[in-house]
Coordinates of C-alpha atoms in Angstrom, one line a residue:
Chain A
M1 CA 129.8 302.5 161.2
P2 CA 133.1 300.8 161.4
G3 CA 134.1 299.5 164.8
V4 CA 136.8 300.6 167.1
L5 CA 139.4 298.5 169.0
E6 CA 140.4 300.2 172.2
I7 CA 143.9 299.5 173.7
M8 CA 143.3 299.2 177.4
R9 CA 146.9 298.2 178.1
A10 CA 149.5 298.6 175.3
G11 CA 152.2 296.3 176.9
V12 CA 155.8 296.8 175.9
G13 CA 156.8 297.8 172.3
S14 CA 153.4 297.0 170.7
T15 CA 153.0 298.4 167.2
I16 CA 150.7 298.2 164.2
Q17 CA 152.3 296.2 161.4
D18 CA 151.3 295.0 157.9
G19 CA 153.3 293.3 155.2
G20 CA 155.8 296.2 155.3
R21 CA 156.5 299.5 153.4
L22 CA 158.0 298.1 150.2
L23 CA 159.1 300.1 147.1
Y24 CA 160.8 303.0 149.0
R25 CA 164.1 301.5 150.2
R26 CA 165.8 303.5 147.4
Y27 CA 164.8 306.6 149.3
G28 CA 166.2 305.4 152.6
V29 CA 162.8 304.1 153.9
T30 CA 162.9 301.0 156.1
P31 CA 160.2 298.5 155.3
A32 CA 159.4 297.5 158.9
G33 CA 156.6 294.8 158.9
P34 CA 156.3 291.9 161.4
M35 CA 159.3 290.4 163.2
D36 CA 157.7 286.9 163.0
R37 CA 156.2 286.9 159.6
A38 CA 154.9 283.3 159.7
A39 CA 152.9 284.0 162.9
F40 CA 151.6 287.3 161.6
R41 CA 150.4 285.7 158.4
T42 CA 148.9 282.8 160.2
A43 CA 146.8 285.1 162.4
N44 CA 145.5 287.0 159.3
L45 CA 144.8 283.8 157.3
A46 CA 142.9 282.2 160.2
L47 CA 140.4 285.0 159.7
G48 CA 140.2 284.8 155.9
N49 CA 142.1 288.2 155.8
D50 CA 144.7 289.2 153.2
S51 CA 147.8 287.6 154.7
D52 CA 149.5 291.0 154.9
A53 CA 146.5 292.9 156.5
A54 CA 147.4 295.4 159.2
A55 CA 147.4 293.7 162.7
I56 CA 149.0 294.4 166.1
E57 CA 152.4 293.1 167.0
I58 CA 152.4 292.7 170.7
G59 CA 155.7 292.9 172.6
P60 CA 156.6 291.4 176.0
G61 CA 154.2 293.0 178.6
W62 CA 150.6 293.0 179.7
F63 CA 148.4 293.7 176.7
E64 CA 144.7 294.2 176.8
I65 CA 142.0 295.3 174.3
C66 CA 138.3 295.7 174.1
A67 CA 136.1 296.2 171.0
D68 CA 132.8 298.2 170.6
C69 CA 131.4 295.7 168.1
T70 CA 131.2 292.0 167.4
I71 CA 134.5 291.1 165.7
P72 CA 136.3 287.9 165.0
V73 CA 140.0 288.0 166.0
A74 CA 142.9 285.6 165.8
F75 CA 146.1 285.6 167.8
C76 CA 149.3 283.6 167.7
G77 CA 153.1 283.9 168.0
G78 CA 155.3 283.2 171.0
A79 CA 153.8 281.3 174.0
F80 CA 151.8 284.2 175.4
N81 CA 149.0 283.5 177.9
W82 CA 145.8 284.8 176.3
T83 CA 142.6 285.3 178.4
L84 CA 139.1 286.5 177.7
D85 CA 137.5 288.2 180.7
G86 CA 140.0 286.3 182.8
K87 CA 139.3 282.9 181.2
A88 CA 142.4 281.1 179.7
L89 CA 142.4 280.8 175.9
G90 CA 145.8 279.2 175.2
Q91 CA 148.5 280.8 173.1
A92 CA 147.0 280.6 169.6
A93 CA 143.3 280.7 168.7
R94 CA 140.5 282.4 166.7
I95 CA 137.6 283.7 168.7
T96 CA 134.7 286.2 168.1
L97 CA 135.0 289.1 170.5
Q98 CA 131.8 290.6 171.8
P99 CA 131.4 294.3 172.6
G100 CA 133.0 295.1 176.0
E101 CA 134.8 291.8 176.5
R102 CA 138.4 292.1 177.6
L103 CA 141.0 290.2 175.6
A104 CA 144.4 290.1 177.3
A105 CA 147.8 288.6 176.8
T106 CA 150.9 288.3 179.0
P107 CA 154.2 286.7 178.1
G108 CA 154.5 283.0 178.8
A109 CA 157.2 280.3 178.6
W110 CA 159.0 281.5 175.4
G111 CA 158.8 284.2 172.7
I112 CA 159.0 288.0 172.4
F113 CA 156.1 288.7 170.0
S114 CA 152.5 287.7 169.6
Y115 CA 150.2 288.9 166.8
L116 CA 146.5 290.0 167.1
A117 CA 144.7 290.1 163.8
V118 CA 141.1 291.4 163.4
A119 CA 138.6 290.4 160.7
G120 CA 139.0 292.8 157.8
G121 CA 142.2 294.3 159.2
L122 CA 143.0 297.6 161.0
A123 CA 142.1 300.7 159.0
T124 CA 144.6 303.2 160.3
Q125 CA 145.9 305.8 157.8
P126 CA 148.4 304.2 155.3
V127 CA 151.7 306.1 154.7
L128 CA 153.5 305.4 151.4
G129 CA 151.1 302.5 150.8
S130 CA 151.6 300.8 154.2
R131 CA 150.3 300.8 157.7
A132 CA 153.5 299.3 159.2
T133 CA 155.0 301.3 162.0
H134 CA 158.6 302.4 161.8
T135 CA 159.2 304.2 165.0
R136 CA 162.7 305.5 164.2
A137 CA 161.4 307.4 161.2
H138 CA 158.0 308.1 162.7
L139 CA 156.2 306.5 159.8
G140 CA 152.9 304.5 159.8
G141 CA 150.9 303.0 162.6
L142 CA 149.5 305.7 164.9
D143 CA 151.6 308.8 164.4
G144 CA 154.6 306.6 163.7
R145 CA 154.8 305.5 167.3
M146 CA 154.3 302.5 169.6
L147 CA 150.8 301.9 170.9
R148 CA 149.7 303.5 174.1
D149 CA 147.0 302.8 176.7
G150 CA 143.8 304.4 175.5
D151 CA 144.6 304.3 171.8
R152 CA 141.5 303.7 169.6
L153 CA 142.2 301.8 166.4
P154 CA 139.7 302.0 163.6
L155 CA 138.6 298.6 162.1
S156 CA 137.9 298.1 158.4
A157 CA 134.9 296.0 159.1
T158 CA 131.5 297.7 159.5
S159 CA 129.9 294.5 160.6
S160 CA 131.4 291.0 160.8
F161 CA 129.8 287.6 160.9
P162 CA 131.0 285.6 163.9
Q163 CA 133.6 282.9 163.1
A164 CA 133.7 279.6 165.0
N165 CA 136.1 279.4 167.9
A166 CA 139.2 277.4 167.1
A167 CA 142.6 276.7 168.5
I168 CA 145.5 277.2 166.1
T169 CA 147.9 274.2 166.3
A170 CA 150.4 274.9 163.6
P171 CA 153.8 273.3 164.0
W172 CA 155.6 276.5 163.0
L173 CA 154.2 278.2 166.1
T174 CA 156.3 276.1 168.5
G175 CA 159.7 277.4 169.4
N176 CA 162.5 275.0 168.5
S177 CA 166.2 275.0 168.9
Q178 CA 167.2 273.8 165.4
P179 CA 170.2 275.7 163.9
L180 CA 169.2 278.9 162.1
R181 CA 169.9 278.3 158.4
V182 CA 172.2 280.9 156.6
V183 CA 172.9 281.6 153.0
P184 CA 176.6 282.8 153.0
G185 CA 177.5 286.1 151.3
P186 CA 177.6 288.6 149.8
Q187 CA 180.8 289.6 151.6
D188 CA 181.9 286.2 153.1
D189 CA 185.2 286.9 151.4
Y190 CA 185.9 289.6 154.0
F191 CA 186.4 286.9 156.6
T192 CA 189.1 284.3 157.1
A193 CA 188.3 280.6 156.5
D194 CA 188.9 280.1 160.2
A195 CA 186.4 282.8 161.1
L196 CA 183.7 281.3 158.8
A197 CA 184.3 277.9 160.3
T198 CA 184.1 279.3 163.8
F199 CA 180.8 281.1 163.0
F200 CA 179.2 277.9 161.8
A201 CA 180.6 275.7 164.6
S202 CA 179.9 277.9 167.6
E203 CA 177.1 278.6 169.9
F204 CA 176.0 282.2 170.3
R205 CA 173.7 283.8 172.8
V206 CA 171.1 286.5 172.0
S207 CA 172.4 289.7 173.7
R208 CA 170.2 292.1 175.7
R209 CA 171.0 294.7 173.1
T210 CA 168.2 293.6 170.7
D211 CA 165.3 295.5 169.2
R212 CA 163.2 295.5 166.0
M213 CA 166.2 296.8 164.0
A214 CA 168.9 294.2 165.0
Y215 CA 169.7 291.3 167.2
R216 CA 173.2 291.3 168.6
L217 CA 174.7 287.9 169.4
D218 CA 177.4 287.2 171.9
G219 CA 180.0 284.5 171.1
P220 CA 183.5 283.9 169.8
K221 CA 185.0 286.8 167.9
I222 CA 184.6 286.5 164.1
T223 CA 187.7 287.9 162.6
H224 CA 187.7 290.0 159.4
A225 CA 190.3 289.1 156.8
R226 CA 190.7 292.7 155.9
D227 CA 189.2 296.1 156.7
F228 CA 185.7 296.0 158.2
N229 CA 184.5 299.1 156.5
I230 CA 183.0 298.6 153.1
V231 CA 181.5 301.2 150.7
S232 CA 177.8 301.2 151.8
D233 CA 175.5 298.9 149.9
G234 CA 172.0 297.6 150.1
I235 CA 170.7 295.5 153.0
A236 CA 168.2 292.7 153.0
P237 CA 166.4 291.3 156.1
G238 CA 168.4 288.6 157.9
A239 CA 171.7 290.1 157.0
I240 CA 174.5 289.1 159.4
Q241 CA 176.8 292.0 159.8
I242 CA 180.1 291.7 161.6
A243 CA 181.1 295.1 163.0
G244 CA 184.5 296.1 164.3
D245 CA 184.0 294.2 167.6
G246 CA 183.8 290.9 165.8
Q247 CA 180.3 290.1 167.1
P248 CA 177.4 289.3 164.8
L249 CA 174.5 291.7 164.4
V250 CA 171.5 290.2 162.6
L251 CA 169.4 292.8 160.9
M252 CA 165.7 292.4 161.4
A253 CA 162.4 294.0 160.2
D254 CA 163.5 297.6 160.9
H255 CA 166.8 297.2 159.1
P256 CA 168.2 300.3 157.5
P257 CA 168.0 299.9 153.7
T258 CA 171.8 300.4 153.3
G259 CA 174.9 299.8 155.5
G260 CA 178.6 299.8 155.6
Y261 CA 179.7 296.6 157.3
P262 CA 180.6 293.4 155.5
K263 CA 177.7 290.8 155.6
L264 CA 178.9 287.3 156.2
G265 CA 175.5 285.8 155.2
H266 CA 171.8 286.0 155.6
V267 CA 169.5 284.1 158.0
I268 CA 166.9 282.6 155.6
R269 CA 163.4 284.0 155.5
A270 CA 161.9 280.8 156.8
D271 CA 164.0 281.1 160.0
I272 CA 164.1 284.9 160.8
G273 CA 160.9 284.7 162.8
R274 CA 162.3 281.9 164.9
L275 CA 165.3 284.2 165.8
A276 CA 163.0 287.1 166.4
Q277 CA 161.2 285.1 169.1
M278 CA 164.4 284.3 171.0
R279 CA 164.8 286.1 174.3
A280 CA 168.0 287.5 175.6
G281 CA 170.3 284.7 176.8
A282 CA 168.8 282.1 174.4
A283 CA 171.4 280.0 172.6
C284 CA 171.5 279.6 168.9
R285 CA 173.7 278.0 166.2
F286 CA 173.9 278.5 162.5
A287 CA 174.0 276.1 159.6
A288 CA 175.0 277.0 156.0
I289 CA 172.5 276.2 153.3
D290 CA 172.5 277.0 149.6
V291 CA 170.3 279.6 148.1
E292 CA 167.9 277.3 146.3
A293 CA 167.4 275.1 149.4
A294 CA 166.6 278.3 151.3
R295 CA 164.1 279.3 148.7
Q296 CA 162.4 275.8 148.9
A297 CA 162.2 276.2 152.7
F298 CA 160.4 279.5 152.3
I299 CA 158.0 278.1 149.7
S300 CA 157.2 275.1 151.9
Q301 CA 156.6 277.3 154.9
E302 CA 154.3 279.6 152.9
A303 CA 152.4 276.7 151.5
A304 CA 151.8 275.3 155.0
I305 CA 150.6 278.7 156.2
A306 CA 148.2 278.9 153.2
R307 CA 146.7 275.6 154.4
I308 CA 145.8 277.1 157.8
C309 CA 142.4 275.4 157.8
D310 CA 144.2 272.1 158.3
Y311 CA 145.6 273.5 161.6
L312 CA 142.4 274.9 163.2
R313 CA 140.9 272.7 165.9
G314 CA 137.3 273.6 166.8
A315 CA 136.8 274.2 170.5
G316 CA 133.0 273.6 170.2
Chain B
M1 CA 185.6 301.6 123.8
D2 CA 186.6 298.9 126.3
E3 CA 184.1 296.3 127.3
P4 CA 183.2 296.9 130.9
S5 CA 184.2 294.1 133.3
P6 CA 181.2 291.9 134.1
P7 CA 179.5 292.5 137.4
R8 CA 179.5 290.0 140.3
F9 CA 176.2 288.5 141.2
L10 CA 176.1 287.9 144.9
P11 CA 173.1 286.5 146.7
A12 CA 172.0 288.5 149.8
G13 CA 169.9 285.6 151.1
E14 CA 167.3 283.8 148.9
A15 CA 165.2 286.9 148.2
A16 CA 167.8 289.5 147.3
L17 CA 170.6 289.7 144.8
S18 CA 173.5 292.2 144.9
V19 CA 174.8 293.1 141.4
E20 CA 178.2 294.5 142.3
F21 CA 180.2 296.5 139.7
G22 CA 183.2 297.3 141.9
S23 CA 184.2 298.2 145.4
D24 CA 184.9 301.9 145.3
I25 CA 183.2 305.2 145.1
D26 CA 183.5 306.1 141.4
P27 CA 181.2 308.0 139.1
L28 CA 181.7 305.4 136.4
L29 CA 180.5 302.6 138.7
S30 CA 177.6 304.7 139.9
A31 CA 176.6 305.2 136.2
R32 CA 176.6 301.5 135.6
V33 CA 174.4 301.0 138.7
G34 CA 172.1 303.7 137.4
A35 CA 172.0 302.1 133.9
L36 CA 171.0 298.7 135.2
D37 CA 168.4 300.3 137.5
A38 CA 166.9 302.1 134.5
A39 CA 167.1 299.0 132.3
L40 CA 165.2 297.0 134.9
A41 CA 162.6 299.7 135.1
A42 CA 162.2 299.7 131.3
H43 CA 162.3 295.9 131.0
P44 CA 160.7 294.6 134.2
V45 CA 161.4 291.0 135.3
A46 CA 158.4 289.4 136.9
G47 CA 159.0 288.8 140.6
I48 CA 161.3 291.8 141.3
V49 CA 159.8 293.8 144.2
E50 CA 162.2 296.8 144.2
T51 CA 165.8 297.8 143.5
V52 CA 168.1 299.8 145.7
P53 CA 170.9 301.6 143.9
T54 CA 174.0 302.3 146.0
Y55 CA 177.5 303.6 145.2
R56 CA 178.8 300.5 143.4
S57 CA 176.1 297.9 143.4
L58 CA 172.4 297.5 142.8
L59 CA 170.5 295.4 145.4
I60 CA 167.5 293.6 143.8
H61 CA 164.8 292.5 146.2
F62 CA 162.5 289.9 144.8
D63 CA 159.7 287.5 145.7
S64 CA 161.4 284.2 146.0
R65 CA 158.1 282.4 145.5
L66 CA 158.0 283.8 142.0
L67 CA 161.7 283.9 141.0
S68 CA 164.8 282.0 141.9
T69 CA 168.2 283.6 142.2
A70 CA 169.6 281.5 139.3
D71 CA 166.7 282.6 137.0
L72 CA 167.0 286.2 138.0
I73 CA 170.8 286.2 137.2
E74 CA 170.0 284.6 133.8
A75 CA 167.3 287.3 133.1
I76 CA 169.6 290.2 133.9
R77 CA 173.0 289.0 132.9
D78 CA 173.0 290.8 129.5
L79 CA 171.4 294.0 130.9
A80 CA 174.1 294.1 133.7
S81 CA 177.0 293.6 131.3
A82 CA 175.9 296.1 128.7
P83 CA 178.1 299.2 128.3
V84 CA 176.6 302.4 129.6
S85 CA 175.5 304.1 126.4
S86 CA 173.7 307.3 126.8
Q87 CA 173.6 309.0 130.2
A88 CA 170.0 309.9 131.1
A89 CA 169.5 313.7 131.5
R90 CA 170.4 314.6 135.1
K91 CA 169.1 317.6 137.0
S92 CA 171.2 320.2 138.7
W93 CA 169.9 321.6 142.0
I94 CA 170.7 324.7 144.0
I95 CA 170.2 324.0 147.6
P96 CA 170.3 327.0 150.1
A97 CA 172.8 326.3 152.9
C98 CA 173.2 328.2 156.1
Y99 CA 176.7 327.9 157.8
D100 CA 175.9 330.3 160.6
P101 CA 177.2 328.7 163.9
S102 CA 173.6 328.7 165.2
H103 CA 172.9 326.1 162.4
A104 CA 176.3 324.4 162.4
E105 CA 176.7 322.7 165.8
D106 CA 180.0 321.0 164.9
L107 CA 181.6 323.8 162.8
A108 CA 184.0 324.9 165.6
E109 CA 185.0 321.3 166.4
T110 CA 185.5 320.5 162.6
A111 CA 187.5 323.7 162.3
S112 CA 189.9 322.7 165.1
T113 CA 190.2 319.1 163.9
L114 CA 190.9 320.2 160.3
G115 CA 193.0 323.2 161.2
L116 CA 190.8 325.5 159.0
P117 CA 188.8 328.5 160.1
G118 CA 185.0 328.0 160.1
P119 CA 184.3 330.4 157.2
E120 CA 186.9 328.6 155.1
I121 CA 185.1 325.3 155.7
A122 CA 181.8 326.9 154.7
K123 CA 183.4 328.3 151.6
L124 CA 184.9 325.0 150.5
H125 CA 181.7 323.1 151.2
A126 CA 179.6 325.6 149.2
G127 CA 182.1 325.9 146.4
A128 CA 182.1 322.3 145.3
T129 CA 179.9 320.5 142.8
Y130 CA 178.4 317.3 144.2
R131 CA 177.0 314.2 142.6
V132 CA 174.1 312.3 144.3
Y133 CA 175.2 308.7 144.7
M134 CA 172.4 307.2 146.8
Y135 CA 169.9 307.5 149.6
G136 CA 170.4 305.5 152.7
F137 CA 170.6 305.4 156.5
A138 CA 167.2 307.0 157.0
P139 CA 164.4 308.4 154.8
G140 CA 165.6 311.3 152.7
Y141 CA 169.3 311.1 153.7
V142 CA 171.1 312.0 150.4
F143 CA 174.7 310.7 150.0
L144 CA 177.0 313.0 147.9
G145 CA 180.4 312.6 146.3
G146 CA 182.6 315.6 145.5
L147 CA 183.6 316.9 148.9
P148 CA 186.8 318.9 148.6
P149 CA 189.7 316.8 149.9
E150 CA 190.5 319.5 152.5
L151 CA 187.3 318.6 154.3
N152 CA 188.1 314.9 154.6
I153 CA 187.5 314.2 158.3
S154 CA 187.2 310.7 159.9
R155 CA 183.9 309.5 161.3
R156 CA 183.4 309.9 165.0
A157 CA 184.2 306.8 167.1
A158 CA 180.8 307.1 168.7
P159 CA 177.6 308.8 167.4
R160 CA 176.8 312.4 168.5
P161 CA 173.3 313.3 169.7
P162 CA 170.7 313.9 167.0
V163 CA 171.4 316.6 164.5
P164 CA 168.5 319.0 163.5
A165 CA 166.4 318.4 160.4
G166 CA 168.1 319.3 157.2
A167 CA 171.6 319.0 158.6
L168 CA 174.5 319.2 156.2
L169 CA 177.0 316.6 157.3
I170 CA 180.5 315.6 156.4
A171 CA 182.7 312.5 157.3
G172 CA 184.9 310.0 155.6
G173 CA 185.4 312.2 152.5
Q174 CA 181.6 312.3 151.9
A175 CA 178.9 314.8 152.2
L176 CA 175.3 314.2 153.3
I177 CA 172.1 316.1 153.4
G178 CA 170.0 314.9 156.3
H179 CA 166.2 314.8 156.8
N180 CA 164.7 313.9 160.2
P181 CA 166.9 314.5 163.3
M182 CA 169.0 311.4 163.9
P183 CA 172.1 310.6 166.0
T184 CA 175.1 310.3 163.7
G185 CA 178.8 309.7 163.6
W186 CA 179.2 312.6 161.0
Y187 CA 180.0 316.3 161.6
H188 CA 177.2 318.9 161.4
I189 CA 178.6 321.9 159.5
G190 CA 175.5 323.6 158.2
R191 CA 171.8 323.3 157.6
T192 CA 169.4 323.6 154.7
P193 CA 165.7 324.6 155.0
V194 CA 165.0 322.2 152.0
T195 CA 163.0 319.1 152.9
T196 CA 164.4 316.2 151.0
F197 CA 161.7 313.7 151.9
D198 CA 157.9 314.1 152.1
A199 CA 155.8 310.9 152.6
A200 CA 152.8 312.7 151.2
R201 CA 154.5 313.3 147.8
Q202 CA 154.9 310.7 145.1
P203 CA 157.8 309.9 144.8
P204 CA 158.7 311.1 148.3
C205 CA 162.1 312.5 147.2
F206 CA 162.6 315.0 144.3
I207 CA 166.4 314.8 144.1
G208 CA 167.4 312.0 141.8
I209 CA 170.4 309.7 142.0
G210 CA 173.0 311.0 139.6
D211 CA 171.7 314.6 139.9
E212 CA 174.1 317.4 140.6
I213 CA 174.0 319.5 143.8
H214 CA 175.3 323.0 144.4
F215 CA 175.0 324.7 147.8
E216 CA 174.2 328.4 147.9
P217 CA 175.2 330.1 151.2
I218 CA 172.4 332.0 153.0
D219 CA 172.4 333.8 156.4
A220 CA 170.4 332.9 159.4
A221 CA 167.6 335.4 158.6
S222 CA 167.1 334.0 155.1
F223 CA 167.2 330.5 156.6
A224 CA 164.3 331.5 158.9
N225 CA 162.3 332.9 156.0
L226 CA 162.9 330.0 153.7
E227 CA 162.1 327.5 156.5
I228 CA 158.6 329.1 156.8
A229 CA 158.2 329.1 153.0
A230 CA 159.1 325.4 152.9
R231 CA 156.7 324.6 155.7
E232 CA 154.0 326.3 153.7
G233 CA 154.8 324.0 150.8
A234 CA 157.0 326.2 148.6
Q235 CA 159.8 324.4 146.7
I236 CA 162.9 326.3 147.8
A237 CA 165.4 324.2 146.0
R238 CA 166.0 325.6 142.5
C239 CA 166.5 323.4 139.4
L240 CA 169.1 324.8 137.0
P241 CA 167.8 324.8 133.4

């Protein structure tokens, strides 16, 4: 019989996510999916899972689980303090959980999200081909909502071989303050040259008004060259919208599929996760990059994640 | 026939491309968006994940590991510049609509803002023929063009509390059929018992982009009956032959 993972403490804003609910944006459906895709895929691949298998995205708060079977798990993301029955495990590792053991995480020095993947993935009911939770539309996950204390999550695995304990030491799991790279457009012509220069030369701070849909940034006002209403068009993740107040709003995993504000540019896929991990008050800057360089950055990051075995260090 | 002007190819990051045919709400632009969308469905380009048709542009989401922006533009340039030849057959739907004040929370406010009596607003809204331009905002929210100019009302400066399921909304010269309750900057002037989105159906929406919509006024008692029928799985929107 497949095992069950029990949520002892759900923490804050924890949800089930997979690679995202693709193919339905044309019907108004938000893809959702992980906020820090690189960390999410790393946790899955460290277990030999499909890189997009359903896993838990843990928000800032005290999170704790317990399994009723022997199950390998892997966790990584922001600098959370992970413990097993009170014993410190570091911020990123693969371990084999025994029945009744308590695995817990609390926020550490930096980061907003950590990911907990289980061997074989979670087996909650898919909706439109995905287990990703989109709370605003009440789709996916458990009844389309955040996890709660006492939730019981079905595992795919009926029995799992133990996997050796290992620390995950990947360089992309360390926060850094390099500028976030941005591909300009498609509506950069809605901004004055001065406004674009200001955007790329200034420091912004992540506002408190952030959630899975969008990160609002505080900084110098970015002026529109003309009307700031455009006829609604499609939205891709990382889109930098400038609304009427002149402040940037970066659209994240829960972005609506369409919107009506001009988009100055897009944070590149390889860097969206780094922004997702920035807490309120954190400073960030932006650097323009061309579309092909952005693509190469993503391909390099994906290739590194696929070589996860090079970044596992046995703990004995 | 004039050659249509070539579209603009605008990267939306390295994994999405906006093919923009213009900047306005216009049935001709919408037809070009639909034609490219259909052409890509008929002649798939490896690496495209999904396409999102909107009023005047098609957003193509693709896997950047498999496809570059430059190669995608090359692959679709001819398809995107082709004249819209034959319009695909569009459906025409009759959607029951209740304008009873109990199902139209903003009707009185809209009436006072527009200087028209509530029943006149209902009559104008139900008397028009609409074209489906796109879905957006949230699952099953259908954006319609064709609202009579008398019903042109500006969006609210700040969103109002959530409207009920199936809300009929107007703002900015547009009409919208809602699905799940959501806060909105639009005005709630009626309600339909029709469910525009069902995650258990494939595809989840039965109203197609380019389809025609007619509203058929019903009273509150009919609304209650049709709502029950819809909940039991009956299709209460009628398709005109």
